[in-house]
mmCIF file with all atom_site columns, C-alpha atoms in Angstrom:
data_model
loop_
_atom_site.group_PDB
_atom_site.id
_atom_site.type_symbol
_atom_site.label_atom_id
_atom_site.label_alt_id
_atom_site.label_comp_id
_atom_site.label_asym_id
_atom_site.label_entity_id
_atom_site.label_seq_id
_atom_site.pdbx_PDB_ins_code
_atom_site.Cartn_x
_atom_site.Cartn_y
_atom_site.Cartn_z
_atom_site.occupancy
_atom_site.B_iso_or_equiv
_atom_site.pdbx_formal_charge
_atom_site.auth_seq_id
_atom_site.auth_comp_id
_atom_site.auth_asym_id
_atom_site.auth_atom_id
_atom_site.pdbx_PDB_model_num
ATOM 1   C CA . MET A 1 1   ? -21.445 11.746  1.943   1.00 0.00 ? 502 MET A CA 1
ATOM 2   C CA . ALA A 1 2   ? -24.330 13.388  3.795   1.00 0.00 ? 503 ALA A CA 1
ATOM 3   C CA . ARG A 1 3   ? -25.715 16.661  2.660   1.00 0.00 ? 504 ARG A CA 1
ATOM 4   C CA . GLY A 1 4   ? -23.933 19.554  4.262   1.00 0.00 ? 505 GLY A CA 1
ATOM 5   C CA . SER A 1 5   ? -22.927 23.094  3.839   1.00 0.00 ? 506 SER A CA 1
ATOM 6   C CA . VAL A 1 6   ? -21.044 24.293  0.791   1.00 0.00 ? 507 VAL A CA 1
ATOM 7   C CA . GLY A 1 7   ? -17.928 24.486  2.974   1.00 0.00 ? 508 GLY A CA 1
ATOM 8   C CA . ALA A 1 8   ? -18.265 20.874  3.991   1.00 0.00 ? 509 ALA A CA 1
ATOM 9   C CA . ARG A 1 9   ? -18.733 19.716  0.399   1.00 0.00 ? 510 ARG A CA 1
ATOM 10  C CA . THR A 1 10  ? -15.748 21.826  -0.651  1.00 0.00 ? 511 THR A CA 1
ATOM 11  C CA . LEU A 1 11  ? -13.627 20.208  2.104   1.00 0.00 ? 512 LEU A CA 1
ATOM 12  C CA . GLU A 1 12  ? -14.630 16.713  0.927   1.00 0.00 ? 513 GLU A CA 1
ATOM 13  C CA . LEU A 1 13  ? -13.847 17.620  -2.678  1.00 0.00 ? 514 LEU A CA 1
ATOM 14  C CA . ALA A 1 14  ? -10.373 18.891  -1.599  1.00 0.00 ? 515 ALA A CA 1
ATOM 15  C CA . ARG A 1 15  ? -9.703  15.696  0.371   1.00 0.00 ? 516 ARG A CA 1
ATOM 16  C CA . SER A 1 16  ? -10.859 13.569  -2.513  1.00 0.00 ? 517 SER A CA 1
ATOM 17  C CA . ALA A 1 17  ? -8.669  15.441  -4.972  1.00 0.00 ? 518 ALA A CA 1
ATOM 18  C CA . ARG A 1 18  ? -5.708  15.171  -2.638  1.00 0.00 ? 519 ARG A CA 1
ATOM 19  C CA . ALA A 1 19  ? -6.108  11.412  -2.416  1.00 0.00 ? 520 ALA A CA 1
ATOM 20  C CA . GLY A 1 20  ? -5.992  11.181  -6.205  1.00 0.00 ? 521 GLY A CA 1
ATOM 21  C CA . VAL A 1 21  ? -3.122  13.640  -6.598  1.00 0.00 ? 522 VAL A CA 1
ATOM 22  C CA . LEU A 1 22  ? -0.968  11.669  -4.112  1.00 0.00 ? 523 LEU A CA 1
ATOM 23  C CA . LEU A 1 23  ? -0.869  8.810   -6.603  1.00 0.00 ? 524 LEU A CA 1
ATOM 24  C CA . LEU A 1 24  ? 0.313   10.932  -9.498  1.00 0.00 ? 525 LEU A CA 1
ATOM 25  C CA . VAL A 1 25  ? 3.955   10.972  -8.385  1.00 0.00 ? 526 VAL A CA 1
ATOM 26  C CA . SER A 1 26  ? 4.105   7.177   -8.418  1.00 0.00 ? 527 SER A CA 1
ATOM 27  C CA . THR A 1 27  ? 2.257   7.130   -11.692 1.00 0.00 ? 528 THR A CA 1
ATOM 28  C CA . ALA A 1 28  ? 4.801   9.476   -13.294 1.00 0.00 ? 529 ALA A CA 1
ATOM 29  C CA . ALA A 1 29  ? 7.691   7.424   -11.903 1.00 0.00 ? 530 ALA A CA 1
ATOM 30  C CA . ALA A 1 30  ? 6.097   4.181   -13.182 1.00 0.00 ? 531 ALA A CA 1
ATOM 31  C CA . PHE A 1 31  ? 5.643   5.742   -16.625 1.00 0.00 ? 532 PHE A CA 1
ATOM 32  C CA . LEU A 1 32  ? 9.287   6.871   -16.765 1.00 0.00 ? 533 LEU A CA 1
ATOM 33  C CA . SER A 1 33  ? 10.810  3.727   -15.280 1.00 0.00 ? 534 SER A CA 1
ATOM 34  C CA . GLY A 1 34  ? 8.601   0.914   -16.569 1.00 0.00 ? 535 GLY A CA 1
ATOM 35  C CA . VAL A 1 35  ? 8.469   -0.484  -13.036 1.00 0.00 ? 536 VAL A CA 1
ATOM 36  C CA . PRO A 1 36  ? 5.043   -1.200  -11.474 1.00 0.00 ? 537 PRO A CA 1
ATOM 37  C CA . LEU A 1 37  ? 4.939   1.551   -8.865  1.00 0.00 ? 538 LEU A CA 1
ATOM 38  C CA . VAL A 1 38  ? 1.170   1.905   -8.586  1.00 0.00 ? 539 VAL A CA 1
ATOM 39  C CA . PHE A 1 39  ? -0.356  -1.019  -6.781  1.00 0.00 ? 540 PHE A CA 1
ATOM 40  C CA . PRO A 1 40  ? -3.684  -1.607  -4.964  1.00 0.00 ? 541 PRO A CA 1
ATOM 41  C CA . SER A 1 41  ? -2.569  -0.885  -1.364  1.00 0.00 ? 542 SER A CA 1
ATOM 42  C CA . LEU A 1 42  ? -1.206  2.534   -2.328  1.00 0.00 ? 543 LEU A CA 1
ATOM 43  C CA . GLY A 1 43  ? -4.812  3.737   -2.743  1.00 0.00 ? 544 GLY A CA 1
ATOM 44  C CA . PRO A 1 44  ? -5.884  3.081   0.835   1.00 0.00 ? 545 PRO A CA 1
ATOM 45  C CA . SER A 1 45  ? -2.732  4.783   2.127   1.00 0.00 ? 546 SER A CA 1
ATOM 46  C CA . ALA A 1 46  ? -3.474  7.816   -0.052  1.00 0.00 ? 547 ALA A CA 1
ATOM 47  C CA . TYR A 1 47  ? -7.031  7.825   1.287   1.00 0.00 ? 548 TYR A CA 1
ATOM 48  C CA . VAL A 1 48  ? -5.949  7.723   4.958   1.00 0.00 ? 549 VAL A CA 1
ATOM 49  C CA . LEU A 1 49  ? -3.354  10.473  4.377   1.00 0.00 ? 550 LEU A CA 1
ATOM 50  C CA . ALA A 1 50  ? -5.884  12.675  2.585   1.00 0.00 ? 551 ALA A CA 1
ATOM 51  C CA . THR A 1 51  ? -8.949  12.154  4.798   1.00 0.00 ? 552 THR A CA 1
ATOM 52  C CA . ALA A 1 52  ? -7.890  11.318  8.359   1.00 0.00 ? 553 ALA A CA 1
ATOM 53  C CA . ASP A 1 53  ? -8.319  14.119  10.871  1.00 0.00 ? 554 ASP A CA 1
ATOM 54  C CA . ASP A 1 54  ? -5.056  12.875  12.444  1.00 0.00 ? 555 ASP A CA 1
ATOM 55  C CA . PRO A 1 55  ? -3.196  11.155  9.579   1.00 0.00 ? 556 PRO A CA 1
ATOM 56  C CA . PRO A 1 56  ? -0.531  8.535   10.389  1.00 0.00 ? 557 PRO A CA 1
ATOM 57  C CA . SER A 1 57  ? 3.098   9.631   10.473  1.00 0.00 ? 558 SER A CA 1
ATOM 58  C CA . GLY A 1 58  ? 5.400   8.855   7.591   1.00 0.00 ? 559 GLY A CA 1
ATOM 59  C CA . ARG A 1 59  ? 7.265   6.452   9.841   1.00 0.00 ? 560 ARG A CA 1
ATOM 60  C CA . VAL A 1 60  ? 4.054   4.479   10.380  1.00 0.00 ? 561 VAL A CA 1
ATOM 61  C CA . VAL A 1 61  ? 3.053   4.417   6.712   1.00 0.00 ? 562 VAL A CA 1
ATOM 62  C CA . LEU A 1 62  ? 6.524   3.609   5.355   1.00 0.00 ? 563 LEU A CA 1
ATOM 63  C CA . GLY A 1 63  ? 7.374   1.252   8.184   1.00 0.00 ? 564 GLY A CA 1
ATOM 64  C CA . GLY A 1 64  ? 4.108   -0.632  7.818   1.00 0.00 ? 565 GLY A CA 1
ATOM 65  C CA . HIS A 1 65  ? 4.544   -1.133  4.084   1.00 0.00 ? 566 HIS A CA 1
ATOM 66  C CA . ALA A 1 66  ? 8.239   -2.142  4.603   1.00 0.00 ? 567 ALA A CA 1
ATOM 67  C CA . VAL A 1 67  ? 7.195   -4.823  7.110   1.00 0.00 ? 568 VAL A CA 1
ATOM 68  C CA . GLY A 1 68  ? 4.528   -5.972  4.697   1.00 0.00 ? 569 GLY A CA 1
ATOM 69  C CA . VAL A 1 69  ? 7.023   -6.263  1.794   1.00 0.00 ? 570 VAL A CA 1
ATOM 70  C CA . ALA A 1 70  ? 9.512   -8.185  3.989   1.00 0.00 ? 571 ALA A CA 1
ATOM 71  C CA . ALA A 1 71  ? 6.953   -10.554 5.438   1.00 0.00 ? 572 ALA A CA 1
ATOM 72  C CA . GLY A 1 72  ? 5.278   -11.081 2.051   1.00 0.00 ? 573 GLY A CA 1
ATOM 73  C CA . ALA A 1 73  ? 8.566   -11.806 0.267   1.00 0.00 ? 574 ALA A CA 1
ATOM 74  C CA . LEU A 1 74  ? 9.714   -14.248 2.924   1.00 0.00 ? 575 LEU A CA 1
ATOM 75  C CA . ALA A 1 75  ? 6.417   -16.113 2.916   1.00 0.00 ? 576 ALA A CA 1
ATOM 76  C CA . TYR A 1 76  ? 6.201   -16.188 -0.894  1.00 0.00 ? 577 TYR A CA 1
ATOM 77  C CA . HIS A 1 77  ? 9.708   -17.476 -1.431  1.00 0.00 ? 578 HIS A CA 1
ATOM 78  C CA . ALA A 1 78  ? 9.511   -19.991 1.410   1.00 0.00 ? 579 ALA A CA 1
ATOM 79  C CA . LEU A 1 79  ? 6.147   -21.447 0.454   1.00 0.00 ? 580 LEU A CA 1
ATOM 80  C CA . ALA A 1 80  ? 4.856   -20.452 -2.951  1.00 0.00 ? 581 ALA A CA 1
ATOM 81  C CA . GLY A 1 81  ? 7.824   -19.310 -5.135  1.00 0.00 ? 582 GLY A CA 1
ATOM 82  C CA . GLY A 1 82  ? 7.038   -19.582 -8.849  1.00 0.00 ? 583 GLY A CA 1
ATOM 83  C CA . HIS A 1 83  ? 3.308   -19.473 -8.381  1.00 0.00 ? 584 HIS A CA 1
ATOM 84  C CA . VAL A 1 84  ? 1.051   -16.463 -8.981  1.00 0.00 ? 585 VAL A CA 1
ATOM 85  C CA . VAL A 1 85  ? -2.508  -16.087 -7.705  1.00 0.00 ? 586 VAL A CA 1
ATOM 86  C CA . THR A 1 86  ? -3.788  -14.877 -11.092 1.00 0.00 ? 587 THR A CA 1
ATOM 87  C CA . THR A 1 87  ? -2.714  -18.036 -12.901 1.00 0.00 ? 588 THR A CA 1
ATOM 88  C CA . ALA A 1 88  ? -5.619  -20.358 -13.633 1.00 0.00 ? 589 ALA A CA 1
ATOM 89  C CA . VAL A 1 89  ? -5.142  -23.780 -11.964 1.00 0.00 ? 590 VAL A CA 1
ATOM 90  C CA . PRO A 1 90  ? -7.392  -26.832 -11.912 1.00 0.00 ? 591 PRO A CA 1
ATOM 91  C CA . PRO A 1 91  ? -9.536  -27.496 -8.823  1.00 0.00 ? 592 PRO A CA 1
ATOM 92  C CA . GLY A 1 92  ? -7.541  -29.137 -6.053  1.00 0.00 ? 593 GLY A CA 1
ATOM 93  C CA . ALA A 1 93  ? -4.179  -27.780 -7.251  1.00 0.00 ? 594 ALA A CA 1
ATOM 94  C CA . PHE A 1 94  ? -1.623  -27.658 -4.475  1.00 0.00 ? 595 PHE A CA 1
ATOM 95  C CA . ALA A 1 95  ? -0.465  -24.261 -5.766  1.00 0.00 ? 596 ALA A CA 1
ATOM 96  C CA . THR A 1 96  ? -3.639  -22.753 -4.408  1.00 0.00 ? 597 THR A CA 1
ATOM 97  C CA . VAL A 1 97  ? -2.922  -24.088 -0.942  1.00 0.00 ? 598 VAL A CA 1
ATOM 98  C CA . ARG A 1 98  ? 0.733   -22.907 -1.109  1.00 0.00 ? 599 ARG A CA 1
ATOM 99  C CA . LEU A 1 99  ? -0.365  -19.410 -2.083  1.00 0.00 ? 600 LEU A CA 1
ATOM 100 C CA . GLY A 1 100 ? -3.156  -19.307 0.469   1.00 0.00 ? 601 GLY A CA 1
ATOM 101 C CA . VAL A 1 101 ? -0.871  -20.385 3.303   1.00 0.00 ? 602 VAL A CA 1
ATOM 102 C CA . ALA A 1 102 ? 1.820   -17.913 2.150   1.00 0.00 ? 603 ALA A CA 1
ATOM 103 C CA . GLY A 1 103 ? -0.788  -15.167 2.233   1.00 0.00 ? 604 GLY A CA 1
ATOM 104 C CA . ALA A 1 104 ? -2.077  -16.133 5.716   1.00 0.00 ? 605 ALA A CA 1
ATOM 105 C CA . LEU A 1 105 ? 1.422   -16.390 7.114   1.00 0.00 ? 606 LEU A CA 1
ATOM 106 C CA . ALA A 1 106 ? 2.399   -13.062 5.585   1.00 0.00 ? 607 ALA A CA 1
ATOM 107 C CA . VAL A 1 107 ? -0.618  -11.282 7.062   1.00 0.00 ? 608 VAL A CA 1
ATOM 108 C CA . ALA A 1 108 ? 0.067   -12.818 10.462  1.00 0.00 ? 609 ALA A CA 1
ATOM 109 C CA . ALA A 1 109 ? 3.772   -11.881 10.305  1.00 0.00 ? 610 ALA A CA 1
ATOM 110 C CA . THR A 1 110 ? 2.973   -8.385  9.031   1.00 0.00 ? 611 THR A CA 1
ATOM 111 C CA . THR A 1 111 ? 0.483   -7.840  11.822  1.00 0.00 ? 612 THR A CA 1
ATOM 112 C CA . PHE A 1 112 ? 2.985   -9.052  14.420  1.00 0.00 ? 613 PHE A CA 1
ATOM 113 C CA . GLY A 1 113 ? 5.862   -7.003  12.928  1.00 0.00 ? 614 GLY A CA 1
ATOM 114 C CA . MET A 1 114 ? 3.880   -3.826  12.623  1.00 0.00 ? 615 MET A CA 1
ATOM 115 C CA . ARG A 1 115 ? 2.592   -4.064  16.195  1.00 0.00 ? 616 ARG A CA 1
ATOM 116 C CA . ALA A 1 116 ? 6.002   -4.940  17.570  1.00 0.00 ? 617 ALA A CA 1
ATOM 117 C CA . LEU A 1 117 ? 7.574   -1.975  15.804  1.00 0.00 ? 618 LEU A CA 1
ATOM 118 C CA . GLY A 1 118 ? 4.759   0.495   16.499  1.00 0.00 ? 619 GLY A CA 1
ATOM 119 C CA . VAL A 1 119 ? 4.010   1.047   12.769  1.00 0.00 ? 620 VAL A CA 1
ATOM 120 C CA . SER A 1 120 ? 0.507   -0.399  12.423  1.00 0.00 ? 621 SER A CA 1
ATOM 121 C CA . HIS A 1 121 ? -0.925  0.708   9.033   1.00 0.00 ? 622 HIS A CA 1
ATOM 122 C CA . ALA A 1 122 ? -3.762  -1.497  7.788   1.00 0.00 ? 623 ALA A CA 1
ATOM 123 C CA . PRO A 1 123 ? -3.117  -0.939  4.068   1.00 0.00 ? 624 PRO A CA 1
ATOM 124 C CA . ALA A 1 124 ? 0.216   -2.717  4.585   1.00 0.00 ? 625 ALA A CA 1
ATOM 125 C CA . CYS A 1 125 ? -1.689  -5.983  5.022   1.00 0.00 ? 626 CYS A CA 1
ATOM 126 C CA . ALA A 1 126 ? -2.829  -5.558  1.419   1.00 0.00 ? 627 ALA A CA 1
ATOM 127 C CA . THR A 1 127 ? 0.793   -4.946  0.414   1.00 0.00 ? 628 THR A CA 1
ATOM 128 C CA . THR A 1 128 ? 1.861   -8.167  2.070   1.00 0.00 ? 629 THR A CA 1
ATOM 129 C CA . LEU A 1 129 ? -0.848  -10.048 0.176   1.00 0.00 ? 630 LEU A CA 1
ATOM 130 C CA . ILE A 1 130 ? 0.203   -8.512  -3.116  1.00 0.00 ? 631 ILE A CA 1
ATOM 131 C CA . VAL A 1 131 ? 3.712   -9.760  -2.513  1.00 0.00 ? 632 VAL A CA 1
ATOM 132 C CA . SER A 1 132 ? 2.950   -13.132 -0.918  1.00 0.00 ? 633 SER A CA 1
ATOM 133 C CA . LEU A 1 133 ? 0.525   -14.085 -3.653  1.00 0.00 ? 634 LEU A CA 1
ATOM 134 C CA . GLY A 1 134 ? 3.149   -13.572 -6.315  1.00 0.00 ? 635 GLY A CA 1
ATOM 135 C CA . LEU A 1 135 ? 2.049   -10.341 -7.917  1.00 0.00 ? 636 LEU A CA 1
ATOM 136 C CA . LEU A 1 136 ? 5.159   -8.350  -7.116  1.00 0.00 ? 637 LEU A CA 1
ATOM 137 C CA . THR A 1 137 ? 8.191   -10.512 -6.214  1.00 0.00 ? 638 THR A CA 1
ATOM 138 C CA . THR A 1 138 ? 11.419  -9.400  -7.895  1.00 0.00 ? 639 THR A CA 1
ATOM 139 C CA . PRO A 1 139 ? 13.962  -7.340  -5.865  1.00 0.00 ? 640 PRO A CA 1
ATOM 140 C CA . LEU A 1 140 ? 13.292  -4.359  -8.203  1.00 0.00 ? 641 LEU A CA 1
ATOM 141 C CA . GLN A 1 141 ? 9.549   -4.632  -7.726  1.00 0.00 ? 642 GLN A CA 1
ATOM 142 C CA . LEU A 1 142 ? 9.857   -4.919  -3.931  1.00 0.00 ? 643 LEU A CA 1
ATOM 143 C CA . ALA A 1 143 ? 12.193  -1.909  -3.753  1.00 0.00 ? 644 ALA A CA 1
ATOM 144 C CA . GLY A 1 144 ? 9.722   -0.166  -6.010  1.00 0.00 ? 645 GLY A CA 1
ATOM 145 C CA . VAL A 1 145 ? 6.870   -0.749  -3.523  1.00 0.00 ? 646 VAL A CA 1
ATOM 146 C CA . VAL A 1 146 ? 8.840   0.883   -0.705  1.00 0.00 ? 647 VAL A CA 1
ATOM 147 C CA . ALA A 1 147 ? 10.044  3.693   -2.958  1.00 0.00 ? 648 ALA A CA 1
ATOM 148 C CA . SER A 1 148 ? 6.531   4.332   -4.174  1.00 0.00 ? 649 SER A CA 1
ATOM 149 C CA . VAL A 1 149 ? 5.268   4.633   -0.611  1.00 0.00 ? 650 VAL A CA 1
ATOM 150 C CA . GLY A 1 150 ? 8.111   7.070   -0.005  1.00 0.00 ? 651 GLY A CA 1
ATOM 151 C CA . ALA A 1 151 ? 7.042   9.064   -3.037  1.00 0.00 ? 652 ALA A CA 1
ATOM 152 C CA . LEU A 1 152 ? 3.472   9.103   -1.755  1.00 0.00 ? 653 LEU A CA 1
ATOM 153 C CA . LEU A 1 153 ? 4.672   10.515  1.544   1.00 0.00 ? 654 LEU A CA 1
ATOM 154 C CA . ALA A 1 154 ? 6.868   13.095  -0.196  1.00 0.00 ? 655 ALA A CA 1
ATOM 155 C CA . ALA A 1 155 ? 3.884   14.223  -2.311  1.00 0.00 ? 656 ALA A CA 1
ATOM 156 C CA . ASP A 1 156 ? 1.772   14.500  0.856   1.00 0.00 ? 657 ASP A CA 1
ATOM 157 C CA . ALA A 1 157 ? 4.456   16.576  2.565   1.00 0.00 ? 658 ALA A CA 1
ATOM 158 C CA . GLY A 1 158 ? 4.759   18.788  -0.474  1.00 0.00 ? 659 GLY A CA 1
ATOM 159 C CA . ILE A 1 159 ? 1.080   19.427  -0.586  1.00 0.00 ? 660 ILE A CA 1
ATOM 160 C CA . ASP A 1 160 ? 1.199   20.327  3.118   1.00 0.00 ? 661 ASP A CA 1
ATOM 161 C CA . ARG A 1 161 ? 3.979   22.843  2.489   1.00 0.00 ? 662 ARG A CA 1
ATOM 162 C CA . VAL A 1 162 ? 2.155   24.392  -0.454  1.00 0.00 ? 663 VAL A CA 1
ATOM 163 C CA . GLY A 1 163 ? -1.427  24.443  0.698   1.00 0.00 ? 664 GLY A CA 1
ATOM 164 C CA . GLY A 1 164 ? -1.761  22.626  3.989   1.00 0.00 ? 665 GLY A CA 1
ATOM 165 C CA . HIS A 1 165 ? -3.937  19.745  5.008   1.00 0.00 ? 666 HIS A CA 1
ATOM 166 C CA . PRO A 1 166 ? -7.657  20.338  4.576   1.00 0.00 ? 667 PRO A CA 1
ATOM 167 C CA . GLU A 1 167 ? -9.158  21.385  7.916   1.00 0.00 ? 668 GLU A CA 1
ATOM 168 C CA . ASN A 1 168 ? -12.064 19.690  9.561   1.00 0.00 ? 669 ASN A CA 1
#
């Protein structure tokens, strides 16, 4: 962040705090439910919602992640079911190829699906990798991803109603 006026620094602090606060609803729900509702691609979505001068609509954010979940689940179960990217395997293990191809197919399908539906949201490509690489694969976990994105959007809308979006 470049040096600027006190007002500019205050704005950036407000945007930064908002990005963090947006994740607290999912964190609380994860704590209460025991379901993994905080996952890596939620952070970039929170960042975009908190910092973009023209943030994406809820339809775009939720739709993009839903496409990512669907494409990731299809690719994972078709090509790599039972494997997880974090499991150590020996060099040359076919599981690595299966997971890699599932990830590549999922990103391609997510890109196509998001563009076809008009819901392009780059963080959803991280969601599709999380799913297609075997990190979140059960129906409950997949529903949790979409629900968590919905909670993020609800928190964002709530902040807007209470205090508004930080101005430029």
